[in-house]
XYZ file of C-alpha atoms in Angstrom:
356
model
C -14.788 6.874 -24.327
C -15.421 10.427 -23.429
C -12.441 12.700 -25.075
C -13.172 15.011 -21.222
C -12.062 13.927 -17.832
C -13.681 15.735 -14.967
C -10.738 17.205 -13.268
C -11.821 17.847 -9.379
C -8.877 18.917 -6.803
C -8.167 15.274 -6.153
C -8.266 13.977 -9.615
C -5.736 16.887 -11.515
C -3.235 14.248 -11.492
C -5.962 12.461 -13.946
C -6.270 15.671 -15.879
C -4.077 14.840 -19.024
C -4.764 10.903 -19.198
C -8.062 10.843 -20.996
C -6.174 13.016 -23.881
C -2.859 11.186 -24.123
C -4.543 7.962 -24.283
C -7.511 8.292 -26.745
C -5.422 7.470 -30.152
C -3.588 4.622 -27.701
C -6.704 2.871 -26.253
C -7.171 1.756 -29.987
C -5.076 -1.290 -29.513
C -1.308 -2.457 -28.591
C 1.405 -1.155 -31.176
C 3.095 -4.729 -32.666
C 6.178 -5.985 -31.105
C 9.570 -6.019 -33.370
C 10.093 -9.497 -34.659
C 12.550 -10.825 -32.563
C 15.168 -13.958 -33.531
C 14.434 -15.704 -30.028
C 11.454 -15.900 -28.276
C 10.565 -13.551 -25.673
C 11.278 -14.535 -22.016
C 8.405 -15.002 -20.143
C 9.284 -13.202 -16.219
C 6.315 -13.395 -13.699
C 5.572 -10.870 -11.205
C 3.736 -11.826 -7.768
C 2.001 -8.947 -6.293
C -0.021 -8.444 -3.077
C -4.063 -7.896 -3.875
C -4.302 -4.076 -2.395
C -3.744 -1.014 -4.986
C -0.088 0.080 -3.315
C 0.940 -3.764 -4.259
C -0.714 -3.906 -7.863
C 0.142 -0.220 -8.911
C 3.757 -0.842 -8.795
C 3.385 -5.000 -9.993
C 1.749 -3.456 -13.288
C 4.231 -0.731 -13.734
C 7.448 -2.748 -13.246
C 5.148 -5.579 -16.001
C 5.230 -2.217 -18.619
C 8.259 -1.307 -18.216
C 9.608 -5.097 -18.227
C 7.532 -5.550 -21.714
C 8.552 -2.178 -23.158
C 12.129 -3.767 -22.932
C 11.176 -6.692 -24.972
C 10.370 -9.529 -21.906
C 7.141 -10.993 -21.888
C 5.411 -10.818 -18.772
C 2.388 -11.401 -16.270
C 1.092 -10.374 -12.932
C 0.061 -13.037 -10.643
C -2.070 -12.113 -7.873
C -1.697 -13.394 -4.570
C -1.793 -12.922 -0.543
C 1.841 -13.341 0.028
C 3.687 -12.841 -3.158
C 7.180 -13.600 -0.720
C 6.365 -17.552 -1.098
C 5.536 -17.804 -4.864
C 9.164 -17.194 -6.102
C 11.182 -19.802 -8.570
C 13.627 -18.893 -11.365
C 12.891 -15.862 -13.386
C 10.199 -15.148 -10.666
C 10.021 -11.459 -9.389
C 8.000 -10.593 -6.564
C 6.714 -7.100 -5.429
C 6.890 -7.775 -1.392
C 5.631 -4.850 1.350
C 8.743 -5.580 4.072
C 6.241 -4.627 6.846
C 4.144 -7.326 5.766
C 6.765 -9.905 5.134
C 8.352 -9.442 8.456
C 5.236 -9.910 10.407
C 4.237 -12.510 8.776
C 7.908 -14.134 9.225
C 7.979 -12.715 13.246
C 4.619 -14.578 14.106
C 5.689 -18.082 12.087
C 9.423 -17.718 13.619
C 8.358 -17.437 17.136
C 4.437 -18.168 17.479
C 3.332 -15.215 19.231
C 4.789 -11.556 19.122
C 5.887 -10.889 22.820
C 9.391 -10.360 21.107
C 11.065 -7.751 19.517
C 9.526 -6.810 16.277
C 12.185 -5.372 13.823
C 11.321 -5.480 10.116
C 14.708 -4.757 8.843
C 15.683 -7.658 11.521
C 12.650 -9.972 10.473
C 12.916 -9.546 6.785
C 17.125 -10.338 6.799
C 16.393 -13.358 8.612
C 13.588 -14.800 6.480
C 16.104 -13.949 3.140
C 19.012 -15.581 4.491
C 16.409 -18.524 5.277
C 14.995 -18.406 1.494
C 18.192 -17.730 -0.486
C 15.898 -14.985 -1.937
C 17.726 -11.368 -2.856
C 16.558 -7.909 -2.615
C 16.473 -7.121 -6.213
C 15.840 -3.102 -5.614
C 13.694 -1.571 -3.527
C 11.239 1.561 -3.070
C 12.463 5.331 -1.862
C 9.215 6.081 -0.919
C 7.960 4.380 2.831
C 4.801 1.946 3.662
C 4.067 3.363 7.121
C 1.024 2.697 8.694
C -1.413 5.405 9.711
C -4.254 5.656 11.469
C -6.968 7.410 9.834
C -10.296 8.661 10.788
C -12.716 11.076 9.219
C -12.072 15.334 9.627
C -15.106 15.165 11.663
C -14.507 12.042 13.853
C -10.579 13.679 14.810
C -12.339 17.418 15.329
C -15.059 15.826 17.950
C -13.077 13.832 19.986
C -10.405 16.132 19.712
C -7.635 13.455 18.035
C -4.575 15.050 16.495
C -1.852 12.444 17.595
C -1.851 8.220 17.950
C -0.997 9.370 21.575
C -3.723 10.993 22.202
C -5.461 8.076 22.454
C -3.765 7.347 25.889
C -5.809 8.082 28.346
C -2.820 9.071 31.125
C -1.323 11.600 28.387
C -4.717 13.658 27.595
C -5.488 14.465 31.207
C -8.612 16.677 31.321
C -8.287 16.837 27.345
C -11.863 15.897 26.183
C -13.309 15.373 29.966
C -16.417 17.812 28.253
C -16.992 16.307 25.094
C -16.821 12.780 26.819
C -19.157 14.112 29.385
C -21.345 15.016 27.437
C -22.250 11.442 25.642
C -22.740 10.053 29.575
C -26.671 9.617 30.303
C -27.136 11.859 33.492
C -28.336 8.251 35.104
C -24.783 6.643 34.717
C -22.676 6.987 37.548
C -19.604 9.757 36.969
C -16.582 8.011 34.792
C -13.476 8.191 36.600
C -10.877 10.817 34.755
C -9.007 7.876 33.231
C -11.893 5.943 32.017
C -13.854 9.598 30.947
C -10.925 10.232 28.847
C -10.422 6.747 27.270
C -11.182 7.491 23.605
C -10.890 4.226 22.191
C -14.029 2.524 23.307
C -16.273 5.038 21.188
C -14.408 4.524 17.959
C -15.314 1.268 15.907
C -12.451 0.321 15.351
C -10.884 -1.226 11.238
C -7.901 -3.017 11.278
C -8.035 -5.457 8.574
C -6.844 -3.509 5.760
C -3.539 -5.529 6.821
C -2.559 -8.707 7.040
C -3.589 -10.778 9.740
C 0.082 -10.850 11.257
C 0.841 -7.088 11.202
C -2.894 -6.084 12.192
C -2.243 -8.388 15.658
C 1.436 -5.969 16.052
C -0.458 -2.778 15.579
C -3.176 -3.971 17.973
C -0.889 -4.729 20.610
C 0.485 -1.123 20.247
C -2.958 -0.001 20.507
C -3.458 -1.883 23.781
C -0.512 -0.152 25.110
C -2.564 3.127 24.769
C -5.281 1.550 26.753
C -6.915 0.734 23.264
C -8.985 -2.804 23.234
C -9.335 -3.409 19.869
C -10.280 -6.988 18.248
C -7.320 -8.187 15.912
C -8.708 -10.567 12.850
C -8.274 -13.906 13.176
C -6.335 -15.833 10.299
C -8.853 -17.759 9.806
C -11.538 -15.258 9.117
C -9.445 -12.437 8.139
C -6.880 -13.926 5.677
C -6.145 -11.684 2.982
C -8.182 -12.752 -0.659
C -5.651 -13.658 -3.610
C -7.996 -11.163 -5.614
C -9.573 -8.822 -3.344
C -8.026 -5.187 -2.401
C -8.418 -5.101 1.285
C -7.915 -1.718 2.189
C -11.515 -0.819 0.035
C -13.017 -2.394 3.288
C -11.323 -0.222 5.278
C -11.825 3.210 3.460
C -16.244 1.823 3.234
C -16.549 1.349 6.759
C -14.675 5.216 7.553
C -16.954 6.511 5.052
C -19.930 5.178 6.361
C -19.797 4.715 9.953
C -20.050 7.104 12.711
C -16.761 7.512 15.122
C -14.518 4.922 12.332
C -10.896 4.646 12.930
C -8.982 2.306 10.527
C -5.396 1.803 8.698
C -3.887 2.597 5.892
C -0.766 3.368 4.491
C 0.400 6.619 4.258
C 1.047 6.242 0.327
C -2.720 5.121 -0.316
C -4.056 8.510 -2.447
C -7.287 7.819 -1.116
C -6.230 9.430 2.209
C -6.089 12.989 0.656
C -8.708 12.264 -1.847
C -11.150 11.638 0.457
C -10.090 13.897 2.755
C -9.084 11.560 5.780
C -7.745 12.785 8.901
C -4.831 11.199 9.400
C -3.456 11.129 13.274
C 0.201 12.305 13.785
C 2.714 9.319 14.733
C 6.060 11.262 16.072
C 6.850 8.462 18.793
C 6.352 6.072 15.545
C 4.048 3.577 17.186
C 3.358 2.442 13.960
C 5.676 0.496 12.019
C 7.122 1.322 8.598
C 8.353 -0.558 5.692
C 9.009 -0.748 1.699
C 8.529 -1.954 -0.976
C 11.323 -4.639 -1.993
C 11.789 -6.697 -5.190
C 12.739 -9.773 -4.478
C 14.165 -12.120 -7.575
C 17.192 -14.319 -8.122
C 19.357 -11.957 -10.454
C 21.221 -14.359 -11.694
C 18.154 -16.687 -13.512
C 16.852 -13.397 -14.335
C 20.232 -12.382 -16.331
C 20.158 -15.609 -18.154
C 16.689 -16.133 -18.967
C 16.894 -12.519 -20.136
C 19.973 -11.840 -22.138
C 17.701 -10.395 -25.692
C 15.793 -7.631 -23.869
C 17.531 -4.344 -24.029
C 18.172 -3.920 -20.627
C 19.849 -6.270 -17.806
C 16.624 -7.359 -15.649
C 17.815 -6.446 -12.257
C 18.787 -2.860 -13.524
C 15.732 -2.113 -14.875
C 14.087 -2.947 -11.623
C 16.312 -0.879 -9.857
C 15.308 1.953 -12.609
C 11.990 1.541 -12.026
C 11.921 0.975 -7.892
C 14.205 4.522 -8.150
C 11.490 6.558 -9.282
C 9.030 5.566 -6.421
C 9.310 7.986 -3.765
C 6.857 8.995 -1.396
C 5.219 11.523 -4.068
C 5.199 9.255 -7.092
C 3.782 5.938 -5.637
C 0.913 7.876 -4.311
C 0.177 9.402 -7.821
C 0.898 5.828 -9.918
C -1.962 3.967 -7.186
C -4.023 6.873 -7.251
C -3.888 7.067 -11.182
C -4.169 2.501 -11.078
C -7.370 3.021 -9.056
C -9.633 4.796 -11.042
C -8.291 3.016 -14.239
C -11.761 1.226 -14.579
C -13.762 4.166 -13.493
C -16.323 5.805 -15.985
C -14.336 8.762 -17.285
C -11.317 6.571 -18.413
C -12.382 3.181 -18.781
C -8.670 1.835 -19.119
C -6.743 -0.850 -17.685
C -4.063 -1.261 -15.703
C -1.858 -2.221 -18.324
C -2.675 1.439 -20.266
C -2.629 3.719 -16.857
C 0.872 2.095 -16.194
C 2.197 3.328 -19.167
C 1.082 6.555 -19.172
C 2.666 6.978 -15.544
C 5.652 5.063 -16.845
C 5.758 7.727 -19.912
C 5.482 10.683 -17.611
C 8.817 9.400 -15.866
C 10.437 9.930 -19.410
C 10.896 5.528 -18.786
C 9.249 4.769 -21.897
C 8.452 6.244 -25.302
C 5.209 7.322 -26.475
C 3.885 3.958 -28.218
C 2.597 4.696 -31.627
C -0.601 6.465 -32.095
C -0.752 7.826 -29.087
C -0.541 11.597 -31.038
């Protein structure tokens, strides 16, 4: 491993890593011998980087106080939890998912705070901790895309707000053999942007749409079937390919996800909040977790709350952003390692040996 890490505007947070980890990538200092086993705690975390950032993380920090502990990957981490389970849940996610089974369609009110109190009291599940820092949806198109079509707000995609706004640029893509557009239809936006919306869950991406169809926006939701989120696969790296590669993209992400800056995304202003927001709960049963847990050096459901306390809006932008390029060529670490290092920044852990 290179003892240099290229340090570009976007990457400074990286700028230290490659240095504070060379002594530690050599292996894993030994645990303390212990009278009792160590408890074994499993964490359930959503595929996409947001989800497995802070799963990892909350695994290191678990381990560094003397549990043992693994991250289980799967679509809907909500519905995998039993005993000294812990799950790292996105509420927006959970409640949509819960508003579309409750009712069968989403004609109703969709609350998340509303949703997500009504599928606990259903599960006997409890809100171990959760996350300072927000999941809101954005939508997110390139610099260029927002700059032609003149796109600074979500409402700006209403046709009956922008008035003449754009009425030149759209005029300008008609063939002069087309019959004139109508001011309405000349300023409907949404038909020339190819539209990305399954970066999220089936469930939430059919909410947003409907919001989007309130704008005049006809955009295709994903099916369940042929949309359902992979136990393994980030889905938001679809979304970020296709607005990197094709002309006039518009997709979602959440406002957290680094890549949004990195890449230098425009991201359209939401002030009427069109788009929902959520957090990140931990869900767990504290008392299993208390029991099962009673030789690691600090109470289970306190160190979550220790660790969820430290995620604001700031911080769980720089742990993903640092989890992403964990594999990449100029660090060549794992997820495990990067967690760590983020988890030693926060003055959470101690340096493990060797790593000076």
């Amino acid at each position: 491993m290179s003892a240099t890490v290229p340090a570009p505007a976007r990457l400074l947070v990286l700028a230290g890593l490659s240095t504070l980890l060379l002594a530690g990538c050599a292996g894993e200092p030994e645990p303390e011998p212990s009278a009792e086993p160590a408890p074994t705690l499993h964490i359930a975390a959503a595929p996409a980087a947001l989800d497995q950032a802070v799963g990892h993380a909350l695994a290191e920090y678990l381990r560094d106080q003397g549990a043992t502990v693994t991250v289980n990957t799967v679509a809907e981490p909500w519905r995998s939890q039993s005993g000294t389970d812990i799950a790292v849940v996105n509420s927006l996610a959970l409640a949509a998912a819960e508003h579309t089974d409750s009712s069968g369609s989403t004609d109703d009110e969709f609350s998340v705070s509303t949703d997500v109190e009504t599928y606990l009291e259903d599960s006997g599940q409890e809100v171990l901790a959760e996350t300072p820092g927000t999941l809101r949806l954005n939508l997110v198109t390139s610099v260029a895309t927002a700059s032609f079509y003149g796109l600074e707000s979500v409402s700006d995609l209403d046709p009956e707000q922008r008035g003449s706004a754009g009425q030149g640029v759209l005029d300008g893509l008609t063939d002069s053999g087309e019959p004139e557009r109508s001011e309405v239809t000349a300023n409907n936006i949404c038909p020339e942007l190819d539209w990305s919306v399954g970066a999220v869950a089936p469930a939430l991406a059919g909410l947003v749409v409907e919001n989007l169809e309130d704008l005049g926006c006809t955009v295709d939701a994903p099916s369940d079937g042929e949309a359902a989120p992979s136990s393994t696969t980030d889905p938001t790296a679809a979304t970020v390919e296709h607005l990197l590669t094709t002309p006039d993209a518009a997709g979602l992400l959440y406002g957290a996800d680094p890549r949004i800056a990195d890449l230098g995304f425009a991201t359209l202003q939401d002030s009427e909040q069109l788009l929902p927001e959520g957090r990140f709960l931990i869900l767990g049963d504290a008392d299993a977790l208390n029991t099962a847990t009673e030789s690691i050096g600090e109470p289970v459901p306190n160190a979550v709350s220790t660790l969820a306390s430290r995620l604001d809006g700031e911080q769980l932008t720089e742990l993903t952003r640092i989890h992403q390029h964990a594999d990449s060529a100029a660090l060549d670490l794992d997820a495990a390692t990067t967690a760590r290092y983020w988890l030693f920044d926060q003055q959470l852990i101690d340096a493990p040996d060797g790593w000076f």
